[in-house]
Coordinates of C-alpha atoms and ligand atoms in Angstrom, one line a residue:
M1 CA 238.2 -8.2 166.1
S2 CA 240.2 -5.7 164.0
E3 CA 243.0 -7.3 162.5
E4 CA 245.0 -3.3 163.9
K5 CA 247.4 -3.4 166.2
F6 CA 248.6 -0.8 167.9
D7 CA 252.1 0.5 170.8
C8 CA 248.9 2.4 172.3
I9 CA 245.6 3.3 172.6
I10 CA 244.2 6.4 174.2
V11 CA 240.6 6.0 176.0
G12 CA 239.5 10.5 176.7
A13 CA 240.3 13.2 173.9
G14 CA 240.7 15.1 176.9
P15 CA 244.6 17.3 177.9
A16 CA 245.7 14.1 179.1
G17 CA 245.0 12.0 176.6
S18 CA 246.0 14.5 173.6
T19 CA 249.2 15.3 175.2
A20 CA 250.5 11.2 175.9
A21 CA 248.5 10.5 172.0
Y22 CA 251.1 13.6 170.9
E23 CA 254.0 13.0 172.7
L24 CA 253.4 9.1 171.6
A25 CA 253.3 9.6 167.6
R26 CA 255.7 12.7 167.9
Q27 CA 257.9 10.0 168.2
G28 CA 256.8 7.4 165.2
L29 CA 254.7 5.3 167.7
E30 CA 250.7 3.6 166.1
V31 CA 248.7 5.9 168.0
L32 CA 244.6 5.7 169.0
L33 CA 242.7 8.0 170.8
V34 CA 239.1 6.6 171.0
E35 CA 237.0 9.8 172.5
K36 CA 232.8 9.3 173.2
G37 CA 231.9 13.0 172.3
D38 CA 231.3 13.7 168.7
K39 CA 234.4 15.6 168.8
P40 CA 236.9 16.1 170.9
G41 CA 236.4 18.4 174.0
S42 CA 232.4 18.4 172.9
K43 CA 231.4 16.5 176.6
N44 CA 234.1 18.3 177.9
M45 CA 233.9 21.4 180.7
M46 CA 235.8 23.8 183.0
G47 CA 235.3 26.8 185.0
G48 CA 237.8 28.3 182.2
R49 CA 241.8 28.8 183.0
L50 CA 244.2 27.2 181.8
Y51 CA 247.8 27.9 183.7
C52 CA 249.9 27.9 180.8
Y53 CA 253.2 26.3 181.8
S54 CA 253.3 23.0 181.9
L55 CA 251.8 22.7 178.1
H56 CA 254.5 25.6 177.1
R57 CA 257.2 22.9 177.9
I58 CA 255.6 20.6 174.6
I59 CA 254.9 23.0 172.7
P60 CA 256.3 26.1 173.1
N61 CA 254.8 29.8 173.4
F62 CA 251.2 27.0 172.0
W63 CA 248.8 30.3 172.8
E64 CA 250.1 31.9 169.7
E65 CA 248.2 29.7 167.6
A66 CA 245.5 28.2 170.1
P67 CA 241.9 29.1 170.6
V68 CA 242.3 30.9 173.8
E69 CA 240.0 33.8 175.2
R70 CA 241.8 36.5 177.1
R71 CA 245.0 36.5 179.3
V72 CA 244.6 36.6 183.2
E73 CA 246.0 40.7 184.6
K74 CA 243.6 40.5 187.4
E75 CA 242.5 38.2 190.0
E76 CA 239.4 39.0 192.7
L77 CA 238.9 36.6 195.4
S78 CA 235.5 38.2 196.9
F79 CA 233.6 37.0 200.8
L80 CA 229.8 37.0 200.2
T81 CA 227.4 37.4 202.0
E82 CA 223.2 37.0 201.3
H83 CA 223.7 41.4 200.5
G84 CA 227.0 41.9 200.4
A85 CA 231.1 41.1 199.3
M86 CA 234.3 42.0 200.5
T87 CA 236.7 41.6 197.8
I88 CA 240.4 41.6 197.5
S89 CA 241.8 42.2 193.7
L90 CA 245.1 42.0 192.4
D91 CA 246.7 43.8 189.7
N92 CA 249.5 43.5 188.2
E93 CA 251.0 42.9 183.9
V94 CA 253.2 40.3 185.8
L95 CA 250.4 38.4 186.0
G96 CA 250.3 38.3 182.3
E97 CA 253.9 37.2 181.8
A98 CA 255.1 34.0 179.8
P99 CA 255.1 31.2 181.0
S100 CA 253.6 31.9 184.7
H101 CA 250.3 32.9 183.0
S102 CA 247.5 32.0 183.0
Y103 CA 244.5 32.1 179.2
V104 CA 240.7 32.0 180.4
V105 CA 239.8 29.2 177.6
L106 CA 237.0 28.0 176.0
R107 CA 236.9 23.6 176.2
A108 CA 235.3 22.8 172.9
D109 CA 237.6 25.5 171.0
F110 CA 240.9 24.1 172.9
D111 CA 240.6 20.5 172.9
A112 CA 239.6 20.1 169.9
W113 CA 243.0 22.1 168.7
L114 CA 244.7 19.4 170.9
A115 CA 243.4 16.7 169.5
G116 CA 244.5 18.4 166.3
K117 CA 248.0 18.8 167.0
A118 CA 247.9 14.9 168.2
E119 CA 246.7 13.9 164.3
E120 CA 249.1 16.2 162.5
A121 CA 251.5 14.8 165.0
G122 CA 250.5 10.8 163.2
A123 CA 248.1 9.5 165.9
M124 CA 244.7 8.3 164.7
I125 CA 241.5 9.8 166.5
A126 CA 238.2 7.6 166.5
T127 CA 235.2 10.1 167.4
G128 CA 232.1 9.3 168.7
I129 CA 233.0 6.3 170.2
R130 CA 232.9 4.7 173.2
V131 CA 235.4 2.4 175.6
D132 CA 233.0 0.1 177.0
D133 CA 236.1 -2.6 178.2
L134 CA 239.1 -3.8 178.7
L135 CA 240.4 -6.7 176.8
W136 CA 243.0 -8.7 178.7
A137 CA 245.3 -11.7 177.5
G138 CA 248.0 -13.3 180.3
G139 CA 247.4 -11.1 183.1
K140 CA 247.9 -8.2 181.0
V141 CA 246.1 -6.0 179.3
C142 CA 246.0 -5.8 176.0
G143 CA 243.7 -3.5 173.7
I144 CA 239.9 -2.0 174.2
K145 CA 236.1 -3.4 173.5
A146 CA 233.5 -0.8 172.3
G147 CA 229.8 -1.8 171.2
E148 CA 231.3 -5.4 169.1
D149 CA 234.3 -3.9 168.2
E150 CA 237.6 -5.0 170.1
I151 CA 241.0 -3.3 169.6
L152 CA 244.6 -4.4 170.8
S153 CA 247.5 -2.9 171.3
D154 CA 250.4 -3.2 173.8
V155 CA 249.8 -0.4 176.1
V156 CA 246.2 1.6 177.4
I157 CA 246.2 4.8 178.9
A158 CA 243.5 6.2 180.9
A159 CA 242.6 9.0 180.2
D160 CA 238.7 9.3 180.2
G161 CA 238.0 11.6 183.3
V162 CA 236.9 12.0 187.0
N163 CA 234.1 8.4 186.4
S164 CA 237.2 6.6 184.5
L165 CA 235.2 3.8 183.8
L166 CA 238.6 2.4 182.6
A167 CA 240.1 2.2 185.7
Q168 CA 237.3 0.5 188.1
R169 CA 237.4 -1.9 184.9
A170 CA 240.4 -3.1 185.5
G171 CA 240.1 -3.0 189.5
L172 CA 242.4 0.1 190.1
R173 CA 240.4 1.9 191.5
G174 CA 236.4 1.5 193.9
E175 CA 233.5 3.7 192.8
L176 CA 234.1 7.3 194.0
R177 CA 233.0 8.6 197.0
P178 CA 230.8 11.4 197.3
E179 CA 233.3 13.6 199.5
H180 CA 236.1 13.0 197.0
V181 CA 234.0 14.9 194.4
S182 CA 232.7 18.5 193.8
V183 CA 230.0 18.5 191.3
G184 CA 230.1 22.0 189.3
A185 CA 227.4 23.5 187.3
K186 CA 228.7 26.5 184.7
S187 CA 226.5 29.1 182.5
V188 CA 228.9 30.5 179.3
I189 CA 226.7 34.3 179.2
A190 CA 227.3 36.0 175.6
L191 CA 227.7 40.2 176.5
P192 CA 229.4 42.1 174.1
E193 CA 233.6 42.3 173.9
K194 CA 233.7 46.4 175.2
T195 CA 231.0 46.0 177.9
I196 CA 233.1 43.1 179.3
E197 CA 236.4 45.4 178.6
D198 CA 233.9 48.3 180.7
R199 CA 232.8 45.9 183.8
F200 CA 235.8 44.3 184.6
C201 CA 238.4 47.4 183.6
L202 CA 240.5 44.9 181.8
R203 CA 241.9 46.5 178.0
G204 CA 242.9 44.9 175.3
N205 CA 243.3 40.7 175.8
E206 CA 243.3 41.2 178.9
G207 CA 241.6 39.2 181.3
A208 CA 239.3 39.1 184.6
A209 CA 239.4 35.6 186.9
R210 CA 237.1 36.0 189.9
L211 CA 236.3 33.2 193.3
F212 CA 233.4 34.0 195.6
V213 CA 232.8 32.2 198.6
G214 CA 230.2 32.0 200.8
A215 CA 226.6 33.1 200.4
G216 CA 226.4 31.4 196.6
T217 CA 226.8 27.9 197.5
K218 CA 224.2 28.3 200.5
G219 CA 226.1 27.8 202.7
A220 CA 227.6 24.2 201.9
P221 CA 231.4 23.7 201.0
G222 CA 232.2 24.8 197.2
G223 CA 232.1 28.0 195.5
G224 CA 231.7 30.0 192.6
F225 CA 233.8 31.3 189.0
L226 CA 233.6 33.6 186.8
Y227 CA 236.0 33.9 183.6
T228 CA 235.8 36.7 181.2
N229 CA 236.7 35.3 177.3
K230 CA 236.9 36.9 174.5
E231 CA 232.8 37.8 174.6
S232 CA 231.3 36.0 176.8
V233 CA 232.0 34.7 180.7
S234 CA 232.3 31.1 182.0
F235 CA 230.4 31.4 184.9
G236 CA 228.7 29.0 188.2
L237 CA 229.1 27.5 191.3
V238 CA 231.5 24.2 191.9
F239 CA 229.2 22.1 195.4
N240 CA 231.0 20.0 197.2
L241 CA 228.9 16.1 196.2
G242 CA 228.6 14.8 199.3
A243 CA 228.1 18.0 201.5
L244 CA 224.8 18.6 198.8
I245 CA 223.5 15.1 199.2
K246 CA 223.1 16.6 202.5
A247 CA 222.0 19.6 202.7
G248 CA 219.8 18.9 199.7
V249 CA 220.3 22.0 197.5
S250 CA 219.6 22.1 194.5
V251 CA 222.7 22.7 191.3
A252 CA 220.7 24.3 188.9
E253 CA 218.5 26.7 191.4
A254 CA 221.7 27.5 193.6
V255 CA 223.4 29.0 190.2
E256 CA 219.9 31.0 189.1
D257 CA 220.0 32.8 192.5
F258 CA 223.6 33.0 192.5
K259 CA 222.5 34.9 189.4
F260 CA 220.7 37.8 190.9
H261 CA 223.4 37.8 193.9
P262 CA 223.9 41.9 194.4
A263 CA 228.1 41.4 193.8
I264 CA 227.0 39.8 190.5
R265 CA 224.4 41.4 189.1
P266 CA 225.8 43.6 187.5
L267 CA 228.8 41.8 186.2
L268 CA 225.6 39.9 184.0
E269 CA 223.1 42.1 183.5
G270 CA 222.2 42.3 179.6
G271 CA 223.5 38.4 178.6
E272 CA 222.3 35.8 177.0
V273 CA 223.2 31.9 178.1
V274 CA 224.5 30.1 175.2
E275 CA 226.3 27.1 176.6
Y276 CA 225.0 25.4 180.1
S277 CA 227.2 22.1 181.1
A278 CA 227.5 20.5 184.9
H279 CA 230.7 17.8 185.6
L280 CA 232.3 15.9 188.7
V281 CA 235.4 17.5 189.5
P282 CA 237.9 15.5 192.4
E283 CA 239.3 17.5 194.6
A284 CA 240.2 15.3 196.8
G285 CA 243.8 14.9 195.7
L286 CA 246.6 12.6 196.6
A287 CA 243.8 11.0 198.8
M288 CA 242.2 9.9 196.4
K289 CA 244.9 8.2 194.3
P290 CA 244.2 5.0 192.9
R291 CA 247.2 2.3 191.6
L292 CA 247.7 3.7 188.3
F293 CA 249.4 1.1 186.6
T294 CA 249.4 -2.5 185.7
G295 CA 250.1 -4.6 183.1
G296 CA 250.3 -3.4 180.5
M297 CA 247.6 -0.3 181.4
L298 CA 248.3 3.5 182.9
V299 CA 245.9 6.4 183.7
A300 CA 246.4 10.0 184.2
G301 CA 244.7 13.4 184.6
D302 CA 241.3 13.4 185.7
A303 CA 240.9 9.7 185.7
A304 CA 244.3 9.1 188.7
G305 CA 242.4 12.1 190.9
F306 CA 245.1 15.3 189.8
V307 CA 243.0 18.7 190.4
I308 CA 244.0 21.0 192.6
N309 CA 241.4 23.3 194.5
T310 CA 243.2 25.6 196.9
G311 CA 240.2 27.9 197.1
F312 CA 241.6 30.5 195.3
M313 CA 242.3 28.5 192.5
V314 CA 241.7 25.4 190.5
R315 CA 244.3 23.2 188.9
G316 CA 243.7 20.6 187.0
M317 CA 244.5 21.3 182.6
D318 CA 248.3 21.6 183.6
L319 CA 248.6 18.4 185.6
A320 CA 246.7 16.5 183.3
V321 CA 249.2 17.6 180.9
T322 CA 252.3 16.6 182.5
S323 CA 250.2 13.7 184.1
G324 CA 249.6 12.3 180.1
A325 CA 253.3 13.6 178.7
L326 CA 254.9 11.3 181.7
A327 CA 252.2 8.4 180.8
A328 CA 253.5 8.6 177.1
K329 CA 257.6 8.7 178.2
A330 CA 257.0 5.8 180.2
V331 CA 255.6 4.3 177.4
I332 CA 258.3 4.6 175.4
A333 CA 260.3 3.4 178.0
A334 CA 258.5 0.3 177.5
K335 CA 258.3 -0.3 173.6
E336 CA 262.2 0.8 173.6
K337 CA 262.5 -2.9 176.5
G338 CA 259.7 -4.3 174.7
D339 CA 258.0 -5.6 178.1
F340 CA 254.5 -3.9 179.3
S341 CA 254.2 -5.3 182.3
A342 CA 252.9 -3.7 185.4
D343 CA 256.8 -3.9 186.4
T344 CA 258.0 -2.1 183.6
L345 CA 255.2 0.6 184.0
K346 CA 255.4 1.4 187.2
I347 CA 258.4 3.8 185.9
Y348 CA 255.1 6.3 185.4
E349 CA 254.7 6.3 189.1
D350 CA 258.8 7.8 189.5
F351 CA 258.7 10.0 187.0
L352 CA 255.5 11.8 189.1
R353 CA 257.5 12.0 191.9
Q354 CA 260.3 13.6 189.8
S355 CA 257.4 16.0 188.5
H356 CA 256.0 18.7 189.7
V357 CA 252.3 16.6 189.8
Y358 CA 252.8 15.1 192.8
S359 CA 254.5 18.0 194.9
D360 CA 251.8 19.7 193.9
L361 CA 249.4 17.2 195.2
E362 CA 251.6 16.7 198.0
A363 CA 252.4 20.7 199.2
Y364 CA 248.6 21.4 199.1
K365 CA 247.1 18.4 200.4
N366 CA 246.0 19.2 203.7
V367 CA 243.5 22.0 201.4
P368 CA 240.6 19.5 201.2
E369 CA 240.1 19.2 204.9
L370 CA 240.5 22.7 205.4
L371 CA 237.6 23.1 202.8
E372 CA 235.5 21.1 204.3
E373 CA 235.3 22.8 207.1
P374 CA 231.3 24.5 207.4
D375 CA 232.5 28.5 209.0
M376 CA 234.5 28.8 205.9
Y377 CA 231.6 28.8 203.5
T378 CA 229.1 31.4 206.3
T379 CA 230.9 32.4 210.2
L380 CA 234.0 34.0 208.2
P381 CA 232.0 35.9 204.8
A382 CA 230.1 37.6 207.3
L383 CA 232.4 38.5 209.5
V384 CA 235.2 39.8 207.5
V385 CA 232.1 42.2 204.7
D386 CA 230.0 43.2 208.8
I387 CA 233.6 44.1 210.3
L388 CA 234.4 46.1 207.3
T389 CA 231.0 47.5 207.0
D390 CA 231.2 49.1 210.4
L391 CA 235.1 50.1 209.8
F392 CA 233.1 52.4 206.9
K393 CA 230.0 53.4 207.8
V394 CA 229.8 57.1 209.3
K395 CA 226.2 56.2 211.3
G396 CA 226.4 60.3 212.9
N397 CA 227.0 58.2 216.6
P398 CA 229.8 58.0 218.8
P399 CA 232.3 55.5 217.0
E400 CA 233.0 52.5 219.0
R401 CA 236.3 52.0 219.4
V402 CA 237.5 49.8 216.6
Q403 CA 238.7 47.1 218.8
K404 CA 236.1 46.3 220.6
M405 CA 233.9 47.0 217.0
V406 CA 235.7 43.5 216.4
M407 CA 235.4 41.5 219.1
R408 CA 232.0 42.2 219.1
H409 CA 230.9 40.8 215.7
I410 CA 233.4 37.4 216.9
R411 CA 231.5 37.0 219.7
Q412 CA 228.5 37.6 218.2
K413 CA 229.7 34.6 215.2
T414 CA 231.9 32.2 216.7
S415 CA 234.2 32.1 218.4
F416 CA 238.1 32.7 219.6
W417 CA 238.4 29.1 220.2
K418 CA 236.3 28.5 216.6
L419 CA 239.1 31.0 214.7
A420 CA 242.0 29.7 216.1
K421 CA 241.1 26.6 215.1
I422 CA 239.7 28.1 210.9
G423 CA 243.5 29.4 211.4
W424 CA 245.9 26.9 212.0
K425 CA 243.7 24.5 209.8
G426 CA 244.7 27.4 207.2
A427 CA 248.7 27.5 208.3
R428 CA 249.1 24.0 207.4
S429 CA 246.9 24.1 204.3
I430 CA 248.9 26.4 202.6
Ligands
FAD1 C1 233.2 23.1 187.1 C2 235.2 23.4 187.6 C3 235.5 24.1 187.1 C4 237.1 23.6 186.3 N1 238.1 24.5 187.0 C5 239.2 24.4 186.8 C6 240.4 25.7 185.8 O1 239.6 27.1 185.9 N2 240.9 24.8 185.4 C7 242.5 24.1 185.1 O2 242.8 23.8 185.2 N3 241.1 22.9 185.3 C8 240.0 23.6 186.4 N4 238.9 22.1 186.0 C9 239.6 21.0 186.5 C10 239.4 20.1 184.7 O3 238.6 20.9 184.0 C11 240.6 19.1 184.5 O4 241.1 19.1 185.6 C12 240.8 18.6 183.4 O5 239.5 18.4 182.5 C13 241.4 17.5 183.1 O6 241.6 16.7 182.1 P1 241.8 14.6 181.1 O7 242.1 15.2 180.3 O8 242.1 13.7 182.5 O9 239.5 14.7 181.6 P2 239.0 15.7 180.8 O10 238.9 17.4 180.6 O11 237.4 15.1 181.8 O12 238.5 13.7 179.8 C14 238.2 13.1 179.3 C15 237.5 13.0 177.8 O13 237.9 11.4 178.5 C16 236.5 11.2 177.6 N5 235.9 10.4 177.6 C17 235.6 9.5 178.9 N6 234.9 8.0 179.0 C18 235.4 8.0 177.7 C19 235.0 6.4 176.8 N7 234.3 5.5 177.8 N8 235.1 6.7 175.6 C20 236.0 7.1 174.9 N9 235.7 8.7 175.8 C21 235.8 9.2 176.7 C22 235.4 12.5 177.7 O14 234.8 12.2 176.2 C23 236.5 13.7 177.5 O15 236.6 14.2 176.5 C24 237.4 22.4 186.6 C25 236.6 21.2 186.8 C26 235.0 21.6 186.7 C27 235.0 20.0 186.0

């Protein structure tokens, strides 16, 4: 056992862990940030967009120094059938206004920068070390075990991501349930800067965020994403794991097929895949939240299930940053009292309840139920694409009245009752 004892050990140098380390080190606490990857960010992936407001509260105007790619000023949501697409597109300079804007980021660069800020503030970073277990004394967590090494601390913050081994070891949560997580597969595809600007109608540093519902996931719950970096695009699919197992779809094959969809192919043509990765996303929101504290330990970020997927936006980074900062605030309060028992550390949950993390998760808590609806991925895209196709197509025959045409498509593909049910679920969710 090492002689050294830290005020706090943080496991995981993703946005939750590095933010917690930065906040604690700034307050002069002795902090150790342990990361299993060779570098912070080397094991991490996401679709690509960081909503800036939460980190801006901690590091004002951080985007001026952080390695960010493009500022999102164009939002697009497409409903796909096998051969067609209906796209809602929003261009608005207001989307780019600080601090409520968002940037596309590449995690290997971004996470390394954020961990570097924690190190500059005084945190010690140990990379290439996988934490295997917790140490206990008097019924409280009192450190970590990594291989043969045992390191002591007053408190441990588990920021070890969606699979959180430490939350399991502490008995705060059980095994992940397949229906509570999605699996995401992503390719980074290199393209010249000018090609990206021409294909996505962007100027300078402007960026686009595109989400896709329908044919990409072959009818399974999930969706596609495409974000523009400076000289590459981040492109991939996310599938609900429970549905994926039932449907027996291969994620890698689905991503390959998706690249050849008529709405996608022209965007990626001539590009070269320079990176491929896959990762789980917690998607059940408050329904999968573990217990967040025990004596000597707190859980933050994806390890706590703090992700919101509404179908038109995915947010995990901003919640990870806020929960990491609030975990640090709880540790500081416990240090001032000199008491790291569960009774003191439960203040973390109060901080979360007063923050946007709980109110945002609460606001979208019914969305997972809507996103489970199979018709969202088959019937609805087919309905919108086919109705609009008939609306725009001139066949040289006497035209069908629009109302009759719409009714015909609804009767052919579904029923009013089913549509009303989805509409009701949609209205309840958002
Ligand atoms: C396909 C996909 C698309 C997404 N798109 C978006 C998006 O566009 N916008 C958005 O905001 N969010 C998005 N997310 C969610 C976002 O990536 C997460 O919410 C965010 O990364 C959570 O941060 P974190 O710090 O909690 O966990 P992570 O980023 O997962 O970091 C956990 C860290 O812990 C380390 N670790 C794990 N176990 C150990 C151990 N035992 N010992 C030492 N180190 C360990 C890992 O290596 C990792 O560095 C997406 C996720 C996926 C998978």
